[in-house]
Amino acid sequence: MTKFSNADYLLDFQNINFRQHPELYCIGKGEQGVLLVEPYKSEILPHWLFKTPDIARESGEKIYEMFLAYLDQDDFVGADMARKFLQMGYTRSRRYANHKSGRKYKTNPQKTGSAEAEKQARTEISPYELDPIKAESANIFKQKWIQAKTNEKYLQLVARHKQMYEQK
């Protein structure tokens, strides 16, 4: 997938409507940019919940329905954002399933003062405490995420968007 570059992060995300300007959207890696791209963030975020399996199931279904609706409108950016929220539902609930605090590292590596300190912080993992309820929530989101990322129409739109993005 196309990665966000520093130039992409220089975009005025607060004032860009990516539905009106899909050519500015970079797919990025994984969940990259998920909380930046409007109006999709505001449309999808209220439905993104994973506290219990029942809540995760309802959330995953709703976001997947939104994903399909975006596809029906040939709205690649919306579909990709919905896919990212499903992926993030999986990764965040998985993190809470593994670490009660929701923090993988004892200290935030990104807030250290140097590359060496960041490297060291990434070796200091929070205690592993499996929470089977959060693990079930993670699996619910994982199934929906896989459905989304392997959807044939979505894959066609990814290819078309990459081609368009790389030509600009």
mmCIF file of C-alpha atoms in Angstrom:
data_model
loop_
_atom_site.group_PDB
_atom_site.id
_atom_site.type_symbol
_atom_site.label_atom_id
_atom_site.label_comp_id
_atom_site.label_asym_id
_atom_site.label_seq_id
_atom_site.Cartn_x
_atom_site.Cartn_y
_atom_site.Cartn_z
ATOM 1 C CA MET A 1 0.000 0.000 0.000
ATOM 2 C CA THR A 2 1.072 3.560 -0.557
ATOM 3 C CA LYS A 3 2.626 4.973 2.604
ATOM 4 C CA PHE A 4 1.923 8.397 4.026
ATOM 5 C CA SER A 5 4.849 10.684 3.417
ATOM 6 C CA ASN A 6 5.783 13.752 5.406
ATOM 7 C CA ALA A 7 4.199 15.779 2.594
ATOM 8 C CA ASP A 8 0.866 14.011 3.172
ATOM 9 C CA TYR A 9 0.933 15.087 6.819
ATOM 10 C CA LEU A 10 1.379 18.704 5.706
ATOM 11 C CA LEU A 11 -2.148 18.660 4.264
ATOM 12 C CA ASP A 12 -4.682 20.841 6.068
ATOM 13 C CA PHE A 13 -6.717 17.892 7.359
ATOM 14 C CA GLN A 14 -9.041 20.116 9.401
ATOM 15 C CA ASN A 15 -10.232 21.914 6.293
ATOM 16 C CA ILE A 16 -10.193 19.208 3.614
ATOM 17 C CA ASN A 17 -13.364 17.355 2.762
ATOM 18 C CA PHE A 18 -11.993 14.088 1.368
ATOM 19 C CA ARG A 19 -15.375 13.195 -0.111
ATOM 20 C CA GLN A 20 -15.003 16.250 -2.324
ATOM 21 C CA HIS A 21 -11.250 15.732 -2.836
ATOM 22 C CA PRO A 22 -10.540 11.972 -2.899
ATOM 23 C CA GLU A 23 -7.446 12.616 -5.024
ATOM 24 C CA LEU A 24 -5.725 13.983 -1.885
ATOM 25 C CA TYR A 25 -6.285 10.770 0.075
ATOM 26 C CA CYS A 26 -3.286 8.515 0.632
ATOM 27 C CA ILE A 27 -4.118 4.932 1.575
ATOM 28 C CA GLY A 28 -1.247 4.701 4.041
ATOM 29 C CA LYS A 29 -0.167 1.684 6.010
ATOM 30 C CA GLY A 30 -2.624 -0.163 8.243
ATOM 31 C CA GLU A 31 -4.678 2.320 10.254
ATOM 32 C CA GLN A 32 -2.537 5.305 9.327
ATOM 33 C CA GLY A 33 -4.557 8.519 9.070
ATOM 34 C CA VAL A 34 -7.761 6.984 10.424
ATOM 35 C CA LEU A 35 -8.451 9.889 12.789
ATOM 36 C CA LEU A 36 -7.575 12.597 10.283
ATOM 37 C CA VAL A 37 -9.808 12.087 7.250
ATOM 38 C CA GLU A 38 -13.107 13.974 7.277
ATOM 39 C CA PRO A 39 -16.036 13.676 6.899
ATOM 40 C CA TYR A 40 -15.498 9.940 7.322
ATOM 41 C CA LYS A 41 -13.928 10.102 10.766
ATOM 42 C CA SER A 42 -17.003 11.922 12.079
ATOM 43 C CA GLU A 43 -19.366 9.510 10.326
ATOM 44 C CA ILE A 44 -17.704 6.285 11.505
ATOM 45 C CA LEU A 45 -16.112 7.112 14.877
ATOM 46 C CA PRO A 46 -19.399 7.328 16.855
ATOM 47 C CA HIS A 47 -20.072 3.676 15.948
ATOM 48 C CA TRP A 48 -16.591 2.413 16.886
ATOM 49 C CA LEU A 49 -16.955 0.599 20.240
ATOM 50 C CA PHE A 50 -15.483 -2.629 21.565
ATOM 51 C CA LYS A 51 -15.956 -2.821 25.351
ATOM 52 C CA THR A 52 -17.894 -6.109 25.265
ATOM 53 C CA PRO A 53 -18.473 -8.725 22.559
ATOM 54 C CA ASP A 54 -22.114 -7.632 22.160
ATOM 55 C CA ILE A 55 -21.065 -4.009 21.709
ATOM 56 C CA ALA A 56 -18.239 -5.042 19.359
ATOM 57 C CA ARG A 57 -20.629 -7.179 17.299
ATOM 58 C CA GLU A 58 -23.092 -4.285 16.897
ATOM 59 C CA SER A 59 -20.244 -1.876 16.135
ATOM 60 C CA GLY A 60 -18.557 -4.200 13.651
ATOM 61 C CA GLU A 61 -21.842 -4.844 11.852
ATOM 62 C CA LYS A 62 -22.655 -1.136 11.628
ATOM 63 C CA ILE A 63 -19.204 -0.164 10.358
ATOM 64 C CA TYR A 64 -19.257 -3.033 7.854
ATOM 65 C CA GLU A 65 -22.691 -1.850 6.637
ATOM 66 C CA MET A 66 -21.168 1.611 6.184
ATOM 67 C CA PHE A 67 -18.263 0.010 4.306
ATOM 68 C CA LEU A 68 -20.701 -1.672 1.899
ATOM 69 C CA ALA A 69 -22.693 1.549 1.485
ATOM 70 C CA TYR A 70 -19.513 3.444 0.585
ATOM 71 C CA LEU A 71 -18.698 0.728 -1.958
ATOM 72 C CA ASP A 72 -22.200 1.013 -3.434
ATOM 73 C CA GLN A 73 -21.471 4.717 -3.973
ATOM 74 C CA ASP A 74 -18.015 3.970 -5.439
ATOM 75 C CA ASP A 75 -16.652 6.002 -2.520
ATOM 76 C CA PHE A 76 -13.226 4.448 -2.104
ATOM 77 C CA VAL A 77 -12.057 6.824 0.624
ATOM 78 C CA GLY A 78 -15.126 6.064 2.759
ATOM 79 C CA ALA A 79 -14.721 2.328 2.232
ATOM 80 C CA ASP A 80 -11.023 2.475 3.107
ATOM 81 C CA MET A 81 -11.730 4.495 6.225
ATOM 82 C CA ALA A 82 -14.402 1.979 7.319
ATOM 83 C CA ARG A 83 -11.881 -0.812 6.691
ATOM 84 C CA LYS A 84 -9.362 1.065 8.852
ATOM 85 C CA PHE A 85 -11.872 1.442 11.694
ATOM 86 C CA LEU A 86 -12.579 -2.300 11.559
ATOM 87 C CA GLN A 87 -8.841 -2.963 11.668
ATOM 88 C CA MET A 88 -8.435 -0.526 14.546
ATOM 89 C CA GLY A 89 -11.311 -2.246 16.395
ATOM 90 C CA TYR A 90 -9.325 -5.442 16.138
ATOM 91 C CA THR A 91 -5.950 -3.985 17.142
ATOM 92 C CA ARG A 92 -7.249 -1.889 20.044
ATOM 93 C CA SER A 93 -9.434 -4.599 21.551
ATOM 94 C CA ARG A 94 -6.549 -7.050 21.057
ATOM 95 C CA ARG A 95 -4.258 -4.657 22.929
ATOM 96 C CA TYR A 96 -6.737 -4.492 25.841
ATOM 97 C CA ALA A 97 -7.109 -8.281 25.659
ATOM 98 C CA ASN A 98 -3.354 -8.613 26.176
ATOM 99 C CA HIS A 99 -2.692 -5.688 28.543
ATOM 100 C CA LYS A 100 -5.300 -4.585 31.086
ATOM 101 C CA SER A 101 -4.088 -0.977 30.905
ATOM 102 C CA GLY A 102 -4.384 -0.974 27.110
ATOM 103 C CA ARG A 103 -0.717 0.045 26.928
ATOM 104 C CA LYS A 104 1.691 -2.342 25.274
ATOM 105 C CA TYR A 105 4.786 -0.568 26.616
ATOM 106 C CA LYS A 106 5.516 0.533 30.185
ATOM 107 C CA THR A 107 6.465 3.969 28.835
ATOM 108 C CA ASN A 108 5.408 5.571 25.557
ATOM 109 C CA PRO A 109 8.309 5.089 23.102
ATOM 110 C CA GLN A 110 7.180 8.072 21.034
ATOM 111 C CA LYS A 111 7.611 10.403 23.997
ATOM 112 C CA THR A 112 11.211 9.505 24.728
ATOM 113 C CA GLY A 113 13.958 11.985 23.991
ATOM 114 C CA SER A 114 16.153 10.004 21.631
ATOM 115 C CA ALA A 115 16.227 7.121 19.191
ATOM 116 C CA GLU A 116 18.156 5.036 21.718
ATOM 117 C CA ALA A 117 15.596 5.761 24.476
ATOM 118 C CA GLU A 118 12.766 4.903 22.073
ATOM 119 C CA LYS A 119 14.443 1.607 21.205
ATOM 120 C CA GLN A 120 14.875 0.828 24.905
ATOM 121 C CA ALA A 121 11.241 1.713 25.699
ATOM 122 C CA ARG A 122 10.084 -0.756 23.028
ATOM 123 C CA THR A 123 11.785 -3.565 24.948
ATOM 124 C CA GLU A 124 9.867 -2.820 28.158
ATOM 125 C CA ILE A 125 6.500 -4.507 27.590
ATOM 126 C CA SER A 126 3.596 -4.114 30.047
ATOM 127 C CA PRO A 127 2.503 -7.286 31.848
ATOM 128 C CA TYR A 128 0.583 -9.752 29.695
ATOM 129 C CA GLU A 129 -2.843 -10.423 31.221
ATOM 130 C CA LEU A 130 -5.277 -12.174 28.875
ATOM 131 C CA ASP A 131 -8.831 -10.822 29.007
ATOM 132 C CA PRO A 132 -11.020 -13.356 27.175
ATOM 133 C CA ILE A 133 -13.890 -10.866 26.799
ATOM 134 C CA LYS A 134 -11.708 -8.330 24.977
ATOM 135 C CA ALA A 135 -10.177 -11.179 22.974
ATOM 136 C CA GLU A 136 -13.661 -12.124 21.764
ATOM 137 C CA SER A 137 -14.316 -8.489 20.825
ATOM 138 C CA ALA A 138 -11.045 -8.505 18.884
ATOM 139 C CA ASN A 139 -12.049 -11.636 16.977
ATOM 140 C CA ILE A 140 -15.405 -10.091 16.032
ATOM 141 C CA PHE A 141 -13.660 -7.065 14.534
ATOM 142 C CA LYS A 142 -11.005 -9.240 12.897
ATOM 143 C CA GLN A 143 -13.633 -11.203 10.979
ATOM 144 C CA LYS A 144 -15.274 -8.009 9.684
ATOM 145 C CA TRP A 145 -11.890 -6.461 8.844
ATOM 146 C CA ILE A 146 -10.916 -9.538 6.799
ATOM 147 C CA GLN A 147 -14.279 -9.459 5.002
ATOM 148 C CA ALA A 148 -13.689 -5.817 4.140
ATOM 149 C CA LYS A 149 -10.075 -6.043 3.024
ATOM 150 C CA THR A 150 -10.774 -9.039 0.775
ATOM 151 C CA ASN A 151 -13.972 -7.659 -0.780
ATOM 152 C CA GLU A 152 -13.596 -7.841 -4.574
ATOM 153 C CA LYS A 153 -15.045 -4.412 -5.307
ATOM 154 C CA TYR A 154 -12.908 -2.864 -2.557
ATOM 155 C CA LEU A 155 -9.771 -4.411 -4.098
ATOM 156 C CA GLN A 156 -10.726 -2.999 -7.508
ATOM 157 C CA LEU A 157 -11.184 0.464 -6.000
ATOM 158 C CA VAL A 158 -7.835 0.171 -4.180
ATOM 159 C CA ALA A 159 -6.081 -0.551 -7.467
ATOM 160 C CA ARG A 160 -7.848 2.318 -9.216
ATOM 161 C CA HIS A 161 -7.070 4.766 -6.393
ATOM 162 C CA LYS A 162 -3.401 3.759 -6.220
ATOM 163 C CA GLN A 163 -3.082 4.315 -9.944
ATOM 164 C CA MET A 164 -4.718 7.740 -9.687
ATOM 165 C CA TYR A 165 -2.694 8.730 -6.584
ATOM 166 C CA GLU A 166 0.622 7.700 -8.120
ATOM 167 C CA GLN A 167 -0.093 9.726 -11.289
ATOM 168 C CA LYS A 168 -0.484 13.007 -9.452
#
